Coordinates of C-alpha atoms in Angstrom, one line a residue:
Chain A
M1 CA 0.0 0.0 0.0
K2 CA 1.3 3.4 -1.0
K3 CA 0.7 6.3 1.4
E4 CA 1.1 10.1 1.1
K5 CA 0.3 12.5 3.9
S6 CA 0.0 16.3 4.5
N7 CA -1.1 18.3 7.5
N8 CA -4.8 17.5 7.2
C9 CA -5.2 15.0 4.5
E10 CA -3.9 11.6 3.5
I11 CA -4.1 9.5 0.4
K12 CA -3.6 5.7 0.6
L13 CA -3.5 3.5 -2.5
E14 CA -4.2 -0.2 -2.7
R15 CA -3.6 -2.2 -5.8
S16 CA -4.8 -5.8 -6.2
D17 CA -4.5 -7.3 -9.7
K18 CA -6.0 -4.7 -12.0
A19 CA -8.1 -2.9 -9.4
V20 CA -6.9 0.3 -7.8
T21 CA -8.5 1.7 -4.6
C22 CA -7.7 5.1 -3.4
Y23 CA -8.6 5.8 0.3
F24 CA -8.9 9.5 1.1
T25 CA -8.7 10.7 4.7
G26 CA -9.2 14.3 5.8
D27 CA -10.0 17.6 4.0
F28 CA -10.5 17.6 0.3
I29 CA -10.5 21.4 -0.1
F30 CA -8.9 24.1 -2.3
S31 CA -6.1 24.8 0.2
N32 CA -5.0 21.1 -0.1
S33 CA -5.0 21.3 -3.9
K34 CA -1.2 21.5 -4.1
F35 CA -0.7 18.3 -2.0
I36 CA -3.5 16.4 -3.7
N37 CA -2.4 17.4 -7.2
S38 CA 1.2 16.4 -6.5
Y39 CA 0.0 12.8 -6.1
N40 CA 0.4 11.2 -9.6
L41 CA -2.7 9.1 -9.8
K42 CA -2.3 8.7 -13.6
K43 CA 1.0 6.8 -13.1
E44 CA -0.7 4.4 -10.6
L45 CA -3.5 3.8 -13.1
K46 CA -1.3 2.3 -15.8
G47 CA -2.7 -1.1 -16.8
A48 CA -5.6 -0.8 -14.2
K49 CA -9.1 -1.8 -15.1
S50 CA -11.0 -0.2 -12.3
L51 CA -10.5 2.8 -9.9
S52 CA -12.4 3.2 -6.7
I53 CA -12.2 6.3 -4.5
D54 CA -13.1 5.6 -0.9
F55 CA -14.3 8.6 1.1
T56 CA -15.1 6.8 4.4
N57 CA -12.8 9.2 6.2
L58 CA -13.6 12.4 4.3
L59 CA -14.0 15.3 6.7
K60 CA -14.2 18.7 4.9
Y61 CA -14.9 19.2 1.2
D62 CA -15.6 22.0 -1.3
S63 CA -15.8 22.5 -5.1
F64 CA -12.3 21.3 -5.5
L65 CA -13.6 17.7 -4.7
V66 CA -16.1 18.0 -7.5
S67 CA -13.7 19.3 -10.0
W68 CA -11.1 16.6 -9.1
L69 CA -13.6 13.8 -9.3
N70 CA -14.9 15.0 -12.7
V71 CA -11.4 15.3 -14.1
V72 CA -10.4 11.8 -12.9
N73 CA -13.7 10.4 -14.1
S74 CA -13.2 11.8 -17.5
Y75 CA -9.7 10.4 -17.6
C76 CA -11.0 7.0 -16.6
K77 CA -13.7 7.1 -19.3
N78 CA -11.0 7.9 -22.0
K79 CA -8.8 5.0 -20.8
N80 CA -11.8 2.5 -20.4
I81 CA -11.2 2.3 -16.6
E82 CA -14.2 1.6 -14.5
F83 CA -14.7 4.5 -12.0
K84 CA -16.5 4.1 -8.7
I85 CA -17.0 6.4 -5.7
L86 CA -17.3 4.5 -2.4
N87 CA -18.7 5.3 1.0
I88 CA -19.3 9.0 0.4
S89 CA -21.6 10.6 3.0
D90 CA -25.1 11.6 1.9
E91 CA -24.3 15.2 2.5
A92 CA -21.1 15.1 0.4
N93 CA -23.0 13.2 -2.3
Q94 CA -25.8 15.9 -2.3
F95 CA -23.1 18.6 -2.7
Y96 CA -21.5 16.7 -5.6
D97 CA -24.9 16.3 -7.3
F98 CA -25.9 19.9 -6.7
L99 CA -22.8 21.3 -8.3
N100 CA -22.8 18.8 -11.1
F101 CA -26.3 18.5 -12.2
Q102 CA -28.2 21.7 -11.5
N103 CA -29.1 24.0 -14.3
I104 CA -31.5 26.8 -13.4
K105 CA -31.9 28.1 -16.9
E106 CA -31.7 26.8 -20.4
P107 CA -28.5 28.3 -21.8
K108 CA -27.9 29.9 -25.2
L109 CA -24.8 28.3 -26.5
K110 CA -22.2 29.9 -28.7
E111 CA -22.1 28.1 -32.0
K112 CA -18.9 26.3 -32.7
K113 CA -17.5 27.2 -36.1
S114 CA -14.7 25.8 -38.2
L115 CA -11.6 27.8 -38.5
S116 CA -12.1 28.7 -42.2
V117 CA -15.7 29.8 -41.5
A118 CA -14.6 31.8 -38.6
F119 CA -11.8 33.5 -40.7
F120 CA -14.2 34.5 -43.5
E121 CA -16.8 35.6 -41.1
S122 CA -14.4 37.8 -39.2
F123 CA -13.1 39.2 -42.5
G124 CA -16.7 39.9 -43.6
D125 CA -17.4 41.5 -40.3
L126 CA -14.3 43.7 -40.7
I127 CA -15.4 45.0 -44.1
K128 CA -19.0 45.5 -42.8
R129 CA -17.6 47.4 -39.8
L130 CA -15.3 49.6 -42.1
I131 CA -18.3 50.5 -44.3
S132 CA -20.6 51.3 -41.5
D133 CA -17.8 53.2 -39.8
G134 CA -17.4 55.2 -43.0
I135 CA -21.1 55.9 -43.3
N136 CA -21.4 56.9 -39.6
F137 CA -18.4 59.2 -40.0
L138 CA -20.0 60.9 -43.0
N139 CA -23.2 61.3 -41.0
F140 CA -21.2 62.7 -38.1
L141 CA -19.3 65.1 -40.4
G142 CA -22.6 66.3 -42.0
D143 CA -24.2 66.9 -38.6
N144 CA -21.1 68.8 -37.5
L145 CA -20.9 71.0 -40.6
K146 CA -24.6 71.8 -40.0
S147 CA -23.8 72.7 -36.4
F148 CA -20.7 74.6 -37.5
S149 CA -22.8 76.8 -39.9
K150 CA -24.9 77.8 -36.8
V151 CA -21.8 79.5 -35.4
F152 CA -22.4 82.2 -38.1
W153 CA -26.2 82.1 -38.5
S154 CA -27.4 81.4 -35.0
P155 CA -24.4 81.6 -32.6
G156 CA -26.8 81.4 -29.6
S157 CA -27.5 77.7 -30.2
I158 CA -23.9 76.8 -29.4
R159 CA -22.9 76.1 -25.8
W160 CA -20.4 78.9 -25.4
E161 CA -20.1 78.5 -21.6
D162 CA -17.9 75.5 -22.3
F163 CA -15.7 77.3 -24.7
P164 CA -13.3 79.1 -22.2
N165 CA -12.7 75.9 -20.3
Q166 CA -12.0 73.9 -23.5
F167 CA -9.7 76.7 -24.8
I168 CA -7.6 76.6 -21.6
L169 CA -7.5 72.7 -21.7
I170 CA -6.7 72.4 -25.4
G171 CA -4.8 75.7 -26.0
I172 CA -3.1 77.1 -23.0
N173 CA -2.3 73.8 -21.3
A174 CA -0.7 72.5 -24.5
V175 CA 1.6 75.4 -25.0
P176 CA 4.5 74.4 -22.7
I177 CA 5.0 70.9 -24.0
S178 CA 4.5 72.1 -27.7
V179 CA 7.0 74.9 -27.5
L180 CA 9.5 72.8 -25.7
I181 CA 9.3 70.1 -28.4
L182 CA 9.5 72.6 -31.2
F183 CA 12.5 74.3 -29.6
L184 CA 14.3 71.0 -29.6
I185 CA 13.2 70.3 -33.2
G186 CA 14.4 73.7 -34.2
L187 CA 17.7 72.9 -32.5
I188 CA 18.0 69.5 -34.2
T189 CA 17.1 71.0 -37.7
G190 CA 19.6 73.8 -37.2
Y191 CA 22.3 71.5 -36.1
Q192 CA 21.8 68.9 -38.9
G193 CA 21.5 71.7 -41.5
A194 CA 24.6 73.4 -40.1
L195 CA 26.7 70.2 -40.6
L196 CA 25.7 70.1 -44.3
L197 CA 25.8 73.7 -45.2
K198 CA 29.2 74.2 -43.5
D199 CA 30.8 71.9 -46.2
F200 CA 29.4 74.1 -49.0
G201 CA 30.3 77.4 -47.2
A202 CA 26.6 78.3 -47.3
D203 CA 26.4 79.0 -43.5
I204 CA 23.9 81.8 -43.8
Y205 CA 21.3 79.6 -45.5
I206 CA 20.7 77.9 -42.3
A207 CA 18.0 80.5 -41.6
D208 CA 16.2 79.4 -44.8
A209 CA 16.4 75.8 -43.9
V210 CA 15.1 76.3 -40.3
G211 CA 12.6 79.0 -41.1
V212 CA 10.9 77.4 -44.1
S213 CA 10.9 73.8 -42.7
L214 CA 9.5 74.8 -39.4
T215 CA 6.8 77.2 -40.5
R216 CA 5.6 75.1 -43.5
E217 CA 5.9 71.6 -42.2
L218 CA 7.4 70.8 -38.8
S219 CA 5.5 73.2 -36.5
P220 CA 2.0 72.4 -37.7
L221 CA 2.7 68.7 -38.0
M222 CA 4.4 68.3 -34.6
V223 CA 1.9 70.5 -32.8
A224 CA -1.0 68.6 -34.4
I225 CA 0.5 65.3 -33.4
I226 CA 1.0 66.5 -29.8
V227 CA -2.5 67.9 -29.5
A228 CA -4.0 64.7 -31.1
G229 CA -2.3 62.6 -28.4
R230 CA -3.2 65.0 -25.6
S231 CA -6.6 66.6 -26.4
G232 CA -8.0 64.3 -29.1
S233 CA -7.7 61.3 -26.8
A234 CA -9.2 63.4 -24.0
F235 CA -12.2 64.2 -26.1
T236 CA -12.8 60.5 -26.8
A237 CA -12.3 59.4 -23.2
E238 CA -14.5 62.2 -21.9
I239 CA -17.4 61.7 -24.4
G240 CA -17.0 57.9 -24.2
S241 CA -17.3 57.9 -20.5
M242 CA -20.4 60.2 -20.8
K243 CA -21.9 57.7 -23.2
V244 CA -21.2 54.7 -20.9
S245 CA -22.8 56.5 -17.9
E246 CA -25.8 57.4 -20.1
E247 CA -25.2 61.2 -19.8
I248 CA -25.4 61.5 -23.5
D249 CA -28.7 59.6 -23.6
A250 CA -30.0 61.9 -20.9
L251 CA -28.9 65.0 -22.9
K252 CA -30.6 63.7 -26.0
T253 CA -33.9 63.0 -24.1
M254 CA -33.8 66.5 -22.6
G255 CA -33.8 67.8 -26.2
F256 CA -30.1 68.9 -26.5
N257 CA -28.3 68.6 -29.8
I258 CA -25.1 66.7 -29.0
Q259 CA -23.2 68.4 -31.7
D260 CA -24.1 71.9 -30.4
F261 CA -23.7 70.9 -26.8
L262 CA -20.6 68.8 -26.8
V263 CA -18.8 68.8 -30.1
M264 CA -18.9 72.4 -31.2
P265 CA -17.3 74.0 -28.1
R266 CA -14.4 71.5 -28.4
M267 CA -14.1 71.9 -32.2
I268 CA -14.1 75.7 -32.1
S269 CA -11.6 75.8 -29.3
M270 CA -9.4 73.4 -31.2
I271 CA -9.7 75.4 -34.5
I272 CA -8.8 78.6 -32.7
S273 CA -6.1 77.3 -30.4
L274 CA -4.1 75.2 -32.8
P275 CA -2.9 78.1 -35.1
I276 CA -2.0 80.1 -32.0
I277 CA 0.1 77.2 -30.6
V278 CA 1.7 76.8 -34.1
M279 CA 2.6 80.5 -34.2
L280 CA 4.3 80.3 -30.8
A281 CA 6.0 77.0 -31.8
N282 CA 7.3 78.7 -35.0
I283 CA 8.9 81.5 -32.9
V284 CA 10.4 79.1 -30.4
G285 CA 11.5 76.7 -33.1
I286 CA 13.3 79.5 -34.9
L287 CA 15.1 80.4 -31.6
G288 CA 16.1 76.8 -31.3
G289 CA 17.6 77.0 -34.8
L290 CA 19.4 80.2 -33.8
V291 CA 21.0 78.5 -30.8
A292 CA 22.3 75.6 -33.0
S293 CA 23.5 78.1 -35.7
I294 CA 25.4 80.3 -33.3
G295 CA 26.9 77.3 -31.6
T296 CA 28.1 75.5 -34.8
L297 CA 28.4 78.1 -37.6
D298 CA 30.2 81.4 -38.0
I299 CA 27.1 83.6 -38.1
T300 CA 25.7 86.2 -35.8
M301 CA 22.2 86.7 -34.3
T302 CA 21.6 89.8 -36.5
G303 CA 22.8 87.9 -39.6
Y304 CA 20.5 85.0 -38.8
F305 CA 17.4 87.2 -38.4
N306 CA 18.3 89.4 -41.4
R307 CA 18.5 86.3 -43.6
M308 CA 15.3 84.9 -42.0
Q309 CA 13.4 88.1 -43.1
V310 CA 14.5 87.4 -46.7
A311 CA 14.0 83.7 -46.6
L312 CA 10.5 83.6 -45.0
D313 CA 7.6 85.1 -46.9
F314 CA 4.0 85.4 -45.8
N315 CA 2.9 82.3 -47.7
D316 CA 5.2 80.1 -45.7
I317 CA 3.6 81.2 -42.4
L318 CA 0.1 81.2 -44.0
S319 CA 0.4 77.7 -45.3
G320 CA 1.4 76.4 -41.9
L321 CA -1.6 78.2 -40.3
I322 CA -4.0 76.9 -42.9
K323 CA -2.8 73.4 -42.1
A324 CA -3.2 74.1 -38.3
V325 CA -6.8 75.1 -38.8
I326 CA -7.6 71.9 -40.9
F327 CA -5.6 69.7 -38.5
G328 CA -7.6 71.2 -35.5
F329 CA -10.9 70.4 -37.3
V330 CA -9.8 66.9 -38.0
I331 CA -8.5 66.1 -34.5
A332 CA -11.7 67.4 -32.9
L333 CA -13.9 65.6 -35.4
I334 CA -12.1 62.3 -35.0
G335 CA -11.8 62.6 -31.2
C336 CA -15.5 63.3 -30.7
F337 CA -16.6 60.8 -33.3
R338 CA -14.6 58.0 -31.6
G339 CA -16.1 59.1 -28.3
M340 CA -19.6 58.8 -29.7
Q341 CA -18.7 55.3 -31.0
V342 CA -18.0 54.0 -27.4
S343 CA -20.5 51.4 -26.2
G344 CA -20.5 48.9 -23.4
G345 CA -18.0 49.6 -20.6
A346 CA -14.6 50.9 -19.6
E347 CA -12.9 48.6 -22.0
S348 CA -14.6 50.2 -25.0
V349 CA -13.5 53.7 -23.8
G350 CA -9.8 52.5 -23.8
K351 CA -10.2 50.9 -27.2
Y352 CA -11.7 54.0 -28.9
T353 CA -9.3 56.3 -27.2
T354 CA -6.4 54.4 -28.7
S355 CA -8.2 54.3 -32.1
S356 CA -8.8 58.1 -31.9
V357 CA -5.1 58.9 -31.5
V358 CA -4.0 56.5 -34.3
T359 CA -6.7 57.7 -36.7
S360 CA -6.0 61.3 -36.0
I361 CA -2.2 61.0 -36.6
F362 CA -2.8 59.0 -39.8
H363 CA -5.2 61.6 -41.1
I364 CA -2.9 64.5 -40.1
I365 CA 0.0 63.0 -42.0
L366 CA -2.2 62.2 -45.0
I367 CA -3.7 65.7 -45.2
D368 CA -0.2 67.2 -44.8
A369 CA 1.0 65.1 -47.8
V370 CA -2.0 66.4 -49.8
F371 CA -1.3 70.0 -48.9
T372 CA 2.4 69.7 -49.7
I373 CA 1.4 68.8 -53.2
L374 CA -1.5 71.2 -53.4
F375 CA 0.0 74.4 -52.1
P376 CA 2.7 74.9 -54.8
I377 CA -0.1 74.3 -57.4
L378 CA -2.2 77.0 -55.7
G379 CA 0.8 79.3 -55.5
I380 CA 0.9 79.3 -51.7
Chain B
M1 CA -17.6 35.2 20.0
Q2 CA -20.2 32.4 19.9
D3 CA -19.6 29.6 17.4
E4 CA -22.7 30.1 15.4
I5 CA -22.0 33.8 14.7
A6 CA -20.4 34.4 11.3
I7 CA -20.2 38.3 11.4
K8 CA -20.3 40.5 14.4
V9 CA -20.2 44.3 14.2
S10 CA -19.8 46.4 17.4
N11 CA -20.3 50.1 17.8
L12 CA -19.5 50.9 14.2
S13 CA -19.7 54.5 13.1
K14 CA -18.8 56.1 9.8
R15 CA -18.4 59.8 9.0
Y16 CA -17.3 61.5 5.8
G17 CA -15.8 64.7 7.2
E18 CA -18.6 66.3 9.2
N19 CA -21.2 64.1 7.5
L20 CA -22.5 61.3 9.7
I21 CA -23.5 58.2 7.7
L22 CA -23.6 55.4 10.3
E23 CA -23.8 55.6 14.1
N24 CA -23.3 53.0 16.7
I25 CA -24.2 50.0 14.5
N26 CA -24.3 46.7 16.3
L27 CA -25.3 43.5 14.6
E28 CA -24.7 39.7 14.7
I29 CA -25.2 37.5 11.7
K30 CA -25.8 33.8 12.3
R31 CA -23.7 31.3 10.4
G32 CA -25.6 29.7 7.5
S33 CA -28.4 32.3 7.6
I34 CA -29.7 34.6 4.9
V35 CA -29.7 38.2 6.3
C36 CA -30.9 41.3 4.6
I37 CA -29.7 44.8 5.5
A38 CA -32.6 47.0 4.4
G39 CA -33.4 50.7 4.6
G40 CA -34.5 53.6 2.5
S41 CA -32.3 55.4 -0.1
G42 CA -29.4 57.2 1.7
S43 CA -29.7 55.2 4.9
G44 CA -26.2 53.9 4.6
K45 CA -26.8 50.3 3.6
S46 CA -24.1 50.1 1.0
T47 CA -21.8 52.2 3.2
L48 CA -22.2 49.6 6.0
L49 CA -21.5 46.8 3.5
R50 CA -18.3 48.6 2.3
Q51 CA -17.1 48.7 5.9
I52 CA -17.9 45.1 6.6
I53 CA -16.1 43.8 3.4
G54 CA -13.1 46.1 4.1
L55 CA -13.4 48.5 1.2
E56 CA -13.6 51.4 3.6
E57 CA -12.4 51.8 7.2
P58 CA -15.0 52.7 9.8
T59 CA -14.4 55.9 11.8
S60 CA -14.8 53.7 14.9
G61 CA -16.0 50.3 16.0
E62 CA -15.0 46.7 15.5
I63 CA -15.8 44.0 12.9
Y64 CA -15.4 40.2 13.4
I65 CA -15.7 37.7 10.6
E66 CA -15.7 34.0 11.2
D67 CA -14.4 34.4 14.8
Q68 CA -11.5 36.6 13.7
K69 CA -11.0 40.3 14.2
F70 CA -11.3 41.9 10.7
Y71 CA -11.2 45.5 11.8
P72 CA -9.1 46.9 13.3
S73 CA -6.4 44.4 12.4
K74 CA -3.1 44.2 10.6
S75 CA -3.5 44.3 6.8
K76 CA -1.9 40.8 6.3
E77 CA -4.5 39.4 8.7
S78 CA -7.4 41.2 7.0
E79 CA -6.2 40.1 3.6
R80 CA -6.3 36.5 4.8
I81 CA -9.8 36.9 6.2
K82 CA -11.0 38.4 2.9
K83 CA -10.4 35.0 1.2
S84 CA -13.3 33.6 3.4
F85 CA -15.9 35.7 1.7
G86 CA -17.1 36.6 -1.8
V87 CA -18.9 39.7 -2.9
M88 CA -21.4 40.3 -5.7
F89 CA -21.4 43.9 -6.6
Q90 CA -24.4 46.0 -7.7
M91 CA -23.0 46.5 -11.3
G92 CA -21.3 43.1 -11.3
G93 CA -17.7 44.3 -11.0
L94 CA -16.6 41.8 -13.6
I95 CA -13.3 42.7 -15.3
A96 CA -14.5 44.0 -18.7
S97 CA -11.4 43.0 -20.7
M98 CA -11.6 39.3 -19.5
T99 CA -14.0 36.6 -20.5
L100 CA -16.2 35.0 -17.8
R101 CA -13.8 32.1 -17.7
E102 CA -10.8 34.4 -17.1
N103 CA -12.8 36.3 -14.5
I104 CA -13.3 33.1 -12.5
E105 CA -9.9 31.6 -13.2
L106 CA -8.2 34.8 -11.9
L107 CA -9.0 33.7 -8.3
L108 CA -8.1 30.1 -8.9
R109 CA -4.8 31.0 -10.4
T110 CA -4.0 33.3 -7.5
Y111 CA -5.2 31.3 -4.5
T112 CA -5.1 27.6 -5.5
N113 CA -2.8 25.1 -7.2
L114 CA -5.3 23.6 -9.5
T115 CA -4.4 22.0 -12.9
D116 CA -5.8 23.6 -16.0
A117 CA -8.3 20.7 -16.4
Q118 CA -9.5 21.2 -12.8
M119 CA -9.8 25.0 -13.3
S120 CA -11.9 24.4 -16.4
E121 CA -14.1 22.1 -14.4
I122 CA -14.6 24.7 -11.6
V123 CA -15.4 27.3 -14.3
R124 CA -18.0 25.0 -15.8
I125 CA -19.5 24.0 -12.4
K126 CA -19.7 27.6 -11.2
L127 CA -21.2 29.0 -14.4
T128 CA -23.6 26.1 -14.6
S129 CA -24.8 26.7 -11.0
V130 CA -25.9 30.2 -12.0
G131 CA -27.4 29.1 -15.4
L132 CA -24.6 30.4 -17.6
Q133 CA -23.1 27.2 -19.0
G134 CA -21.8 27.8 -22.5
F135 CA -21.0 31.5 -21.8
E136 CA -17.4 30.8 -20.7
D137 CA -15.8 32.7 -23.6
F138 CA -18.1 35.7 -23.5
I139 CA -16.8 39.1 -22.3
P140 CA -19.1 41.0 -19.9
S141 CA -20.2 43.5 -22.5
E142 CA -21.6 40.6 -24.6
I143 CA -24.1 39.5 -21.9
S144 CA -27.2 41.2 -20.4
G145 CA -27.3 43.0 -17.0
G146 CA -29.0 40.0 -15.3
M147 CA -26.4 37.6 -16.7
K148 CA -23.6 39.9 -15.5
K149 CA -25.0 39.7 -12.0
R150 CA -25.2 35.9 -12.2
A151 CA -21.7 35.8 -13.6
S152 CA -20.6 38.0 -10.7
L153 CA -22.2 35.6 -8.3
A154 CA -20.4 32.7 -10.0
R155 CA -17.1 34.6 -9.5
A156 CA -17.9 35.4 -5.9
M157 CA -18.5 31.7 -5.3
T158 CA -15.4 30.5 -7.0
I159 CA -13.4 29.2 -4.0
D160 CA -16.5 28.4 -1.9
P161 CA -16.4 31.3 0.5
E162 CA -18.1 30.8 3.9
I163 CA -19.9 34.1 3.5
L164 CA -21.4 35.8 0.4
F165 CA -22.3 39.5 0.3
F166 CA -24.7 40.9 -2.2
D167 CA -25.1 44.6 -3.0
E168 CA -28.6 45.2 -4.4
P169 CA -28.7 41.9 -6.3
S170 CA -32.2 42.5 -7.8
S171 CA -31.8 46.2 -8.8
G172 CA -32.3 46.7 -12.5
L173 CA -33.6 43.2 -13.1
D174 CA -37.0 42.2 -14.4
P175 CA -39.2 40.3 -11.8
I176 CA -38.6 36.9 -13.3
T177 CA -34.8 37.2 -13.4
A178 CA -34.8 38.8 -9.9
S179 CA -36.9 35.9 -8.6
S180 CA -34.6 33.3 -10.3
L181 CA -31.7 35.0 -8.5
D182 CA -33.5 34.8 -5.2
Y183 CA -34.2 31.2 -5.8
L184 CA -30.5 30.6 -6.6
I185 CA -29.4 32.4 -3.4
K186 CA -31.8 30.2 -1.4
Q187 CA -30.6 27.0 -3.1
L188 CA -26.9 27.9 -2.5
N189 CA -27.6 28.7 1.1
K190 CA -29.5 25.4 1.6
T191 CA -27.0 23.2 -0.2
L192 CA -23.6 24.9 0.4
K193 CA -24.6 26.3 3.9
T194 CA -23.1 29.6 2.9
T195 CA -24.0 32.6 5.0
M196 CA -25.7 35.2 2.8
V197 CA -25.7 38.9 3.6
I198 CA -27.8 40.9 1.2
V199 CA -28.1 44.7 1.0
T200 CA -31.4 45.5 -0.6
H201 CA -34.6 47.5 -0.4
D202 CA -36.6 45.1 -2.5
L203 CA -39.4 44.0 -0.2
E204 CA -40.4 41.1 -2.3
S205 CA -36.9 39.7 -2.1
I206 CA -36.8 40.3 1.6
F207 CA -40.0 38.5 2.3
D208 CA -39.0 35.7 -0.1
I209 CA -35.6 34.8 1.2
A210 CA -34.5 36.6 4.4
D211 CA -34.2 34.7 7.7
E212 CA -33.5 38.0 9.4
V213 CA -33.6 41.7 8.5
F214 CA -31.7 44.6 9.9
L215 CA -33.4 47.9 9.2
L216 CA -31.3 51.1 8.9
D217 CA -32.9 54.4 9.5
T218 CA -32.1 57.5 7.3
Q219 CA -32.7 59.9 10.2
S220 CA -30.9 58.3 13.1
H221 CA -28.2 56.6 10.9
T222 CA -28.5 53.4 12.9
I223 CA -30.3 50.1 13.0
I224 CA -33.8 50.6 14.4
A225 CA -35.1 47.1 14.2
N226 CA -34.1 43.6 13.4
G227 CA -35.9 40.2 13.3
K228 CA -37.9 38.0 10.9
P229 CA -39.5 40.0 8.1
D230 CA -43.0 38.8 8.9
V231 CA -42.6 40.0 12.5
L232 CA -41.2 43.3 11.4
K233 CA -44.2 43.8 9.1
K234 CA -46.4 44.0 12.2
S235 CA -44.0 46.2 14.1
D236 CA -45.3 48.8 16.6
I237 CA -42.6 51.2 15.5
Q238 CA -44.2 53.5 12.9
I239 CA -41.1 53.8 10.7
V240 CA -40.6 50.1 10.6
Y241 CA -44.2 49.4 10.0
N242 CA -44.3 52.0 7.2
F243 CA -41.2 50.5 5.5
F244 CA -42.4 46.9 5.5
N245 CA -46.0 47.9 4.4
R246 CA -44.9 50.4 1.8
K247 CA -46.7 53.3 3.6
F248 CA -45.5 56.9 3.6

């Protein structure tokens, strides 16, 4: 007879010919699962024709007993071993039956599908989702353009009370991080440009390189990316949470237009604040370029700014500001749209917040590419 | 503490700043019984539950669970006692990013040494016992409010706690689902001998399942009556009579 023992349980095994009997003494509970599972019953069952578990001395038990018996029973079935439970108390037996056989409600089972069916189904679902996403986005865009027109025709319908708060959150609070990053970008552009221009003796043209690249491309692009990560995601999370907690439904039932009430204050704040941040970023970025130029090239501050006046024309600055306005519109639109798509719970808020940032950045870069081609054609 | 007492609360008070929520609460809950903590809105039912299950610390008083001092006690000690009870929250409290299987397995992986096959078996057993077999791989957002509550109950029962706490189990449920949940609570109590503590103001549930009721009063912030629901329905105390007879 083989015997294993822990603090409050003991397993004894008896084997006669092809019949194995397992005597269990003590507590068959979750806290003894480590000891009970360390006993390799499968090894003992090799070549056996029957297994009996004797519970004469069973003291305490819980669901672990039921799960253990079920797993052993199913193993025995697979190996054609006869399985028997012996001397179990009525109470323990009732507990076993209750957990094993009760079913208070007829369930609705998930259909099992083959891998290929599941693949095509999920591919179809993806296409369906993309199409419906596109249609919903166009609807949302249309609603917003309609609301946007009210700014001019009936400004009273927009919730202006929210505007100062949003302007501070989106605009003023984003200034420090935006200008810091653009200062560093100006510094990097200036430094990299200086290394190249020095070889050609064209030191003074560093002002052209820094000024034009910053005002036309880098400032609007970088500021838009920063604001999309900061404020666009905040729009989604905020509106998404409102949707989850049924605040949006409440507003709708009270007769509020969600576009006028929630989207417009954010969109207008974004459209106004982004060009302002870009202007500040332009100035600080040019100063970053100046620091790099003075540090690495043989030019003075006066020389840098004199050349900057010649190199930069109004169109360079204007093109950057036009982009900033469009980027602001797109970030607010996508941020709010993703927020409105939230459904279910907290997980959905996280999912759409991530999606909002990714979609915004993708569209910012796509629109920037379009403008880069379009502006020279338009003479800007 | 006597052997048959599962929970004992002595002189418990709770304040949020100047705001008094609970004052001098004393109660004893018998092992294996179904007890309802009832009271009007704002009477501090859920606050009392949050103190008993250790989510908040009382301003003063003592709490004993299964003969052990739960509050005040060392955090290690209270963490150990927490394993002896399960809680079904009002909104379910299921982890949204996990399937029902993962929600249940989380406890098993943390507190037991079960094999994967045994864990699967426990998941099946627990979900079956609340009528959710076949829903193992659903995430909470894919099931209805009533199913979420039942899944939350399955999770609370995972490692067979000695006490189960319920915060407004029938709120937001249709009468049939609410009554099936009541039936389930009664069955589990009868078969598994689990002590059930239910915070509710649903009179139908109280009369259906409670062995004993503790009634909290909004004005005095304390328990003004306790006993069998049928007895309290005939109480001489006006507030108690009004509550159990839906009078205002």
